[in-house]
Amino acid sequence: MKPLFFVVSLLFSWQLLATESASVEPQAKTEAKAGEDKVAKDKAELAKATESASVEKPTESELQDSPAVITLTPELVQATAPEAVESTQPITATNPNAPQVDTSKVLGNETAKPAAIPKTQQEKAVAVAQAEQAVIQAKEALTLKQQVKAKQSRESLAVIEQLIKAYNARNIDAFISIYDENVEFYAFPNELLFKGKEKLIARYGIMFKKLKCIKSSPIKRIVHGNIVIDHELSETCSSDPNVVDKRTELISSYQVENGKITKVLFFR
């Protein structure tokens, strides 16, 4: 009885397994077919998208009116990869046999050394004496320069004093002798009025003969080396030598070289 029951159970189990395998196999086939259909569908959609994304070749007018757009495929990117750019920096070849340069002596790299501090009383006395001597020499040099400038100022002032004296006396010969042959007369700042003694004689000679009196009196004077600046009051008599009928304030600058006036500048 028991063997028969065992056989019946075995047959029943085998039938169940067969039924399940029969139902699973179509389902697996269906899923596999669905997967293949999906892959085919994806490929078709990709191909369609590629076709729609591809740009038609533009016409010549479109190329002129629209900005250029370049799309590089991986192959083109690799083909148009930038070449190695040669460096603009100079290439210095290392030569083991080249002489070594001592950079410690280059300007700016040398460390400043402090001055030696005198240690003994004798060294201190020597240092103080040297400092005092340097101060004396500096004062002498400054004094010498000032003396030269002062002497030049005195000489220039003497020339202008002679000029004013000859001008007030209307002495054309003495007046002309104080000027250089190529003297230049300017109106501030740099307007050339005339140059040379001939034109100077023509201008002041006529004025000396025409006027009955001429007098120039300095109001303020500045003397610096060979430059004399006069702020002066000029008075003239046109008909009666005892009657001043015109007064004018003038500012004139005189440049003196070797005892002669070489340049006159009038400030109007």
mmCIF file of N, CA, C and O in Angstrom, residues 23-33:
data_model
loop_
_atom_site.group_PDB
_atom_site.id
_atom_site.type_symbol
_atom_site.label_atom_id
_atom_site.label_comp_id
_atom_site.label_asym_id
_atom_site.label_seq_id
_atom_site.Cartn_x
_atom_site.Cartn_y
_atom_site.Cartn_z
ATOM 1 N N SER A 23 4.381 26.677 -18.214
ATOM 2 C CA SER A 23 3.874 28.058 -18.099
ATOM 3 C C SER A 23 4.996 29.084 -18.044
ATOM 4 O O SER A 23 4.849 30.216 -18.485
ATOM 5 N N VAL A 24 6.173 28.686 -17.488
ATOM 6 C CA VAL A 24 7.302 29.633 -17.372
ATOM 7 C C VAL A 24 7.973 29.853 -18.709
ATOM 8 O O VAL A 24 8.401 30.944 -19.049
ATOM 9 N N GLU A 25 8.098 28.800 -19.516
ATOM 10 C CA GLU A 25 8.835 28.931 -20.785
ATOM 11 C C GLU A 25 8.180 29.922 -21.733
ATOM 12 O O GLU A 25 8.863 30.787 -22.298
ATOM 13 N N PRO A 26 6.869 29.938 -21.923
ATOM 14 C CA PRO A 26 6.275 30.957 -22.807
ATOM 15 C C PRO A 26 6.457 32.379 -22.268
ATOM 16 O O PRO A 26 6.666 33.318 -23.006
ATOM 17 N N GLN A 27 6.347 32.430 -20.903
ATOM 18 C CA GLN A 27 6.520 33.771 -20.309
ATOM 19 C C GLN A 27 7.922 34.298 -20.550
ATOM 20 O O GLN A 27 8.123 35.465 -20.860
ATOM 21 N N ALA A 28 8.961 33.393 -20.404
ATOM 22 C CA ALA A 28 10.344 33.819 -20.649
ATOM 23 C C ALA A 28 10.539 34.229 -22.099
ATOM 24 O O ALA A 28 11.218 35.205 -22.410
ATOM 25 N N LYS A 29 9.927 33.406 -22.987
ATOM 26 C CA LYS A 29 10.031 33.771 -24.401
ATOM 27 C C LYS A 29 9.380 35.121 -24.676
ATOM 28 O O LYS A 29 9.887 35.940 -25.460
ATOM 29 N N THR A 30 8.237 35.353 -24.011
ATOM 30 C CA THR A 30 7.529 36.623 -24.225
ATOM 31 C C THR A 30 8.379 37.804 -23.744
ATOM 32 O O THR A 30 8.494 38.843 -24.390
ATOM 33 N N GLU A 31 9.008 37.631 -22.545
ATOM 34 C CA GLU A 31 9.845 38.710 -22.015
ATOM 35 C C GLU A 31 11.065 38.945 -22.898
ATOM 36 O O GLU A 31 11.481 40.082 -23.130
ATOM 37 N N ALA A 32 11.674 37.872 -23.394
ATOM 38 C CA ALA A 32 12.836 38.025 -24.267
ATOM 39 C C ALA A 32 12.455 38.744 -25.546
ATOM 40 O O ALA A 32 13.176 39.612 -26.044
ATOM 41 N N LYS A 33 11.278 38.376 -26.090
ATOM 42 C CA LYS A 33 10.837 39.032 -27.307
ATOM 43 C C LYS A 33 10.548 40.510 -27.059
ATOM 44 O O LYS A 33 10.853 41.374 -27.890
#
